[in-house]
XYZ file of C-alpha atoms in Angstrom:
229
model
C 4.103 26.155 -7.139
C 7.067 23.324 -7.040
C 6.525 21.202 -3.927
C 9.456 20.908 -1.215
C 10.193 17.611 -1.028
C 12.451 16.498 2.128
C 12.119 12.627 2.971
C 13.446 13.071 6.247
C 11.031 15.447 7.157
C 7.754 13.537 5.511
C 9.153 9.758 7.088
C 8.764 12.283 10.485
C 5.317 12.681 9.800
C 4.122 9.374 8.522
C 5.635 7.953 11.712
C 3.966 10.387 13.907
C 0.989 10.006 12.402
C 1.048 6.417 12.526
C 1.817 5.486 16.044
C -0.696 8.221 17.139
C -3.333 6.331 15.026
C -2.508 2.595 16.055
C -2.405 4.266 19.668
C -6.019 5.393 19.746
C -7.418 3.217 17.684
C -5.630 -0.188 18.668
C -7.804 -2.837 18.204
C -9.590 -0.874 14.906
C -7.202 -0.555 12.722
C -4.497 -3.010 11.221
C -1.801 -0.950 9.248
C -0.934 -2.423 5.411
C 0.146 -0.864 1.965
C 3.328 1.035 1.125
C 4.773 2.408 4.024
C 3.772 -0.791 6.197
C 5.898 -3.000 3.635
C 8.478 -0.056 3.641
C 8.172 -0.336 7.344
C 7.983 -3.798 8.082
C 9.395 -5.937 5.023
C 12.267 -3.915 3.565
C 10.708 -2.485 0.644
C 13.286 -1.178 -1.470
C 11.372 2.495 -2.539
C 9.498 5.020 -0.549
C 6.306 5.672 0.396
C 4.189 8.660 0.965
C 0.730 7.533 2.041
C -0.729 5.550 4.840
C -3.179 2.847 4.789
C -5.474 0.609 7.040
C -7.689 -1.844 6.867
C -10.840 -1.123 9.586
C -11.475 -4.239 11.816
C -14.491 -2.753 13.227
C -16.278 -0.251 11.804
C -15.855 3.896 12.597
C -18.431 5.611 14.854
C -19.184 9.217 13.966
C -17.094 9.867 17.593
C -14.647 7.748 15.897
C -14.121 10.043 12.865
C -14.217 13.579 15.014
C -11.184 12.083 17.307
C -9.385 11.237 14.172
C -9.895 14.363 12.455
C -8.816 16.119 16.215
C -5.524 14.017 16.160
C -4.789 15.071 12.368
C -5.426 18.164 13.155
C -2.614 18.803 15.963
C 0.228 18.017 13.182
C -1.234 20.123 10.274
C -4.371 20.609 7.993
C -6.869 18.445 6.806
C -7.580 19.533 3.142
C -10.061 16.713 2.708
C -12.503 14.280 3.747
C -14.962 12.073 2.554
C -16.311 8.734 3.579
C -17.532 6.413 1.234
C -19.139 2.810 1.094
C -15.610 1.490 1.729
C -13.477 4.102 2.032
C -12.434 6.943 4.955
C -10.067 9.450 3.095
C -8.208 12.376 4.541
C -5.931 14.467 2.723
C -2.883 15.593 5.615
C -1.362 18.550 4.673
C 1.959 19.118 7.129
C 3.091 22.359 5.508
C 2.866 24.993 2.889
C 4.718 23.407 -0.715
C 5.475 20.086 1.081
C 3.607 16.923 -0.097
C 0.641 15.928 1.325
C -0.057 12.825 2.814
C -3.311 10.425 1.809
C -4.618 8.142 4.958
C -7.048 6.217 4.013
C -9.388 3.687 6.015
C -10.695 0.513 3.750
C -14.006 -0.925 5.125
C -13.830 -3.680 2.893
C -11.648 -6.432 4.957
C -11.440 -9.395 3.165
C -12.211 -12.346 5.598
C -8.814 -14.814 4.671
C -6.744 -11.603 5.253
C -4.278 -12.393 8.019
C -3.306 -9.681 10.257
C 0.085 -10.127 12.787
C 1.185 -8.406 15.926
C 3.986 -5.900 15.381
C 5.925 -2.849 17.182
C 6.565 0.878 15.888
C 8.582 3.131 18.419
C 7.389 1.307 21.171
C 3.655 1.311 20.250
C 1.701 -2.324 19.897
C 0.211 -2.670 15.951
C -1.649 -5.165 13.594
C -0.114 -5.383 10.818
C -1.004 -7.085 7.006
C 1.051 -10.751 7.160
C 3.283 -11.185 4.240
C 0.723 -13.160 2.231
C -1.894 -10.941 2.750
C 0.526 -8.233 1.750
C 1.444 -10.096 -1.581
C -1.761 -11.437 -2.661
C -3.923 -7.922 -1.974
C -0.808 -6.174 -3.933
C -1.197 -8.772 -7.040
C -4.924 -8.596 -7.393
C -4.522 -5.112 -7.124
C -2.374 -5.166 -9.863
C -5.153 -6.240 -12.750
C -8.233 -4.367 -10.710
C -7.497 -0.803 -10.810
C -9.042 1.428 -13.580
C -5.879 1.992 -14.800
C -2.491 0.371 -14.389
C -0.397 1.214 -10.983
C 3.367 0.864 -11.661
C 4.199 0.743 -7.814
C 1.645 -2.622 -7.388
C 3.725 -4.003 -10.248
C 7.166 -3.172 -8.374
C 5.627 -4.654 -4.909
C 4.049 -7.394 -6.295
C 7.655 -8.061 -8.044
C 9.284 -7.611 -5.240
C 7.237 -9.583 -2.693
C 7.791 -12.688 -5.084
C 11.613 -12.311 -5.836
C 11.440 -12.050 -1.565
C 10.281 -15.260 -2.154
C 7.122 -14.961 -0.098
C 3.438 -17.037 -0.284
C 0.451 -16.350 -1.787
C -3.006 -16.899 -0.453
C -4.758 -18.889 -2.778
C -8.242 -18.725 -0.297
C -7.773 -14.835 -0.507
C -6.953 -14.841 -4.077
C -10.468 -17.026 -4.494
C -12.223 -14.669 -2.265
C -11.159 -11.439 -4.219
C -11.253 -12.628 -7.992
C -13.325 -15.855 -7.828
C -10.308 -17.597 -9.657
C -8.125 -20.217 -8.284
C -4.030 -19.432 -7.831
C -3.048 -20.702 -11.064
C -6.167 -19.195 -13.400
C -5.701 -15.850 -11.688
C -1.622 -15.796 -12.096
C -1.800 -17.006 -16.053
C -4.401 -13.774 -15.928
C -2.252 -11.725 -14.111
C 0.931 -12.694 -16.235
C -0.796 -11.430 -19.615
C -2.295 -8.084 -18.096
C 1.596 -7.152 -17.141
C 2.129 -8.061 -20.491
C -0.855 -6.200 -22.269
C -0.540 -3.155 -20.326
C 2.621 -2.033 -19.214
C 5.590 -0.695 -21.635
C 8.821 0.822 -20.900
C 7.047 4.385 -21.442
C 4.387 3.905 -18.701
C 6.244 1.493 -16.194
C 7.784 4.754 -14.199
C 4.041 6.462 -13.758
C 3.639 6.688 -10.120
C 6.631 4.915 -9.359
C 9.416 6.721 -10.530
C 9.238 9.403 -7.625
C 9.920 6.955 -5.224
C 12.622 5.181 -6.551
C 16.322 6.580 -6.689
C 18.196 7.330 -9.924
C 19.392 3.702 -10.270
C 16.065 2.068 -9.097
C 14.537 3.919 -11.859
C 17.180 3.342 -14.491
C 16.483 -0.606 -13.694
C 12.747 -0.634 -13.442
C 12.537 1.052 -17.196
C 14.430 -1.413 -18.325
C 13.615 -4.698 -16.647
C 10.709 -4.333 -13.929
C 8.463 -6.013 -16.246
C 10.119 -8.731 -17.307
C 11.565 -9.368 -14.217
C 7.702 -9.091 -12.027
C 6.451 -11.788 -15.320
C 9.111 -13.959 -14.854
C 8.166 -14.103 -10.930
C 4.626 -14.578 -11.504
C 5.461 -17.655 -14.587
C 7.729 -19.431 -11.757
C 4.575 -20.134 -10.029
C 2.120 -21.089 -12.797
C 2.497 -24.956 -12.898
């Protein structure tokens, strides 16, 4: 079956979903990823998913009212909770996209986390560092290569914003420059024109795409070399 794809109609449910979940969880959860930079620091493409870092941890009461909220907008098709992970799979409607929220236990301690407003509700959100550096680290950690941490991370840079070198030490137990000269030949090693659009291409438009075949890559290493001294 083809899924239905409006974005009006799944940017109605992310922001639904969100301010109901930064309103009953306010001082748990600080809201970072995709949609947040979407959201919050004009990221050109969209975003389907929604994710959090935990600031304190999830009591089993914790879960059930989450799962209870979910549950008023649609279907929860699944669950799990892992060492560092909460999952849910949101499902808003038969054929339509679903939506991944997921939880991460594992909060970095030089992330920075700033005060924000969505539709009139009070949130933490990831700073633009944080944002950046967690995105670029990302980038060479996965199992396998994630086009859209390339595009952020590219992005972010061109944006012109900072990176955390105490949270890039934390994460990869390599100074700024080591991990960027790193980071520089992985983009290098492992992403083509052929694979660049995997993941990514659905949330670009037409010309977004066109460009990112034919230049994200050079354009995300020539970012990352500005900064390698």
């Amino acid at each position: 079956m083809s899924l239905i794809f409006n974005r009006e109609i799944h940017k109605r449910y992310l922001s639904l979903l969100l301010s109901d979940i930064v309103k009953t969880f306010p001082e748990r959860v600080a809201f970072k990823g995709g949609t947040c930079a979407a959201l919050f620091y004009n990221l050109p493409r969209f975003s389907f998913d929604l994710d959090f870092d935990l600031l304190y941890m999830f009591s089993l009461s914790n879960i059930s009212k989450l799962k209870e909220l979910l549950s008023r907008y649609g279907e929860i098709k699944d669950f799990y909770n892992k060492k560092y992970t909460l999952f849910f799979l949101f499902d808003y409607g038969k054929g339509y996209p679903k939506i991944k929220i997921e939880l991460n236990k594992r909060v970095w301690k030089n992330n920075i986390y700033k005060p924000a407003w969505f539709l009139g509700v009070a949130l933490s959100i990831a700073e633009e560092a944080t944002m950046l550096t967690n995105k670029i680290v990302a980038l060479t950690e996965r199992k396998s290569p994630a086009a859209r941490d390339l595009y952020d991370s590219w992005y972010f840079l061109k944006a012109g914003y900072s990176l955390s070198d105490a949270l890039i030490q934390e994460r990869t137990g390599k100074s700024k420059q080591e991990y960027l000269k790193s980071a520089a030949s992985f983009i290098k090693k492992n992403y083509t024109s052929r694979n660049v659009l995997q993941g990514l291409g659905e949330t670009l438009d037409d010309k977004q795409k066109i460009w990112a075949k034919a230049h994200l890559i050079n354009e995300a290493v020539t970012e990352i070399e500005k900064l390698i001294i």
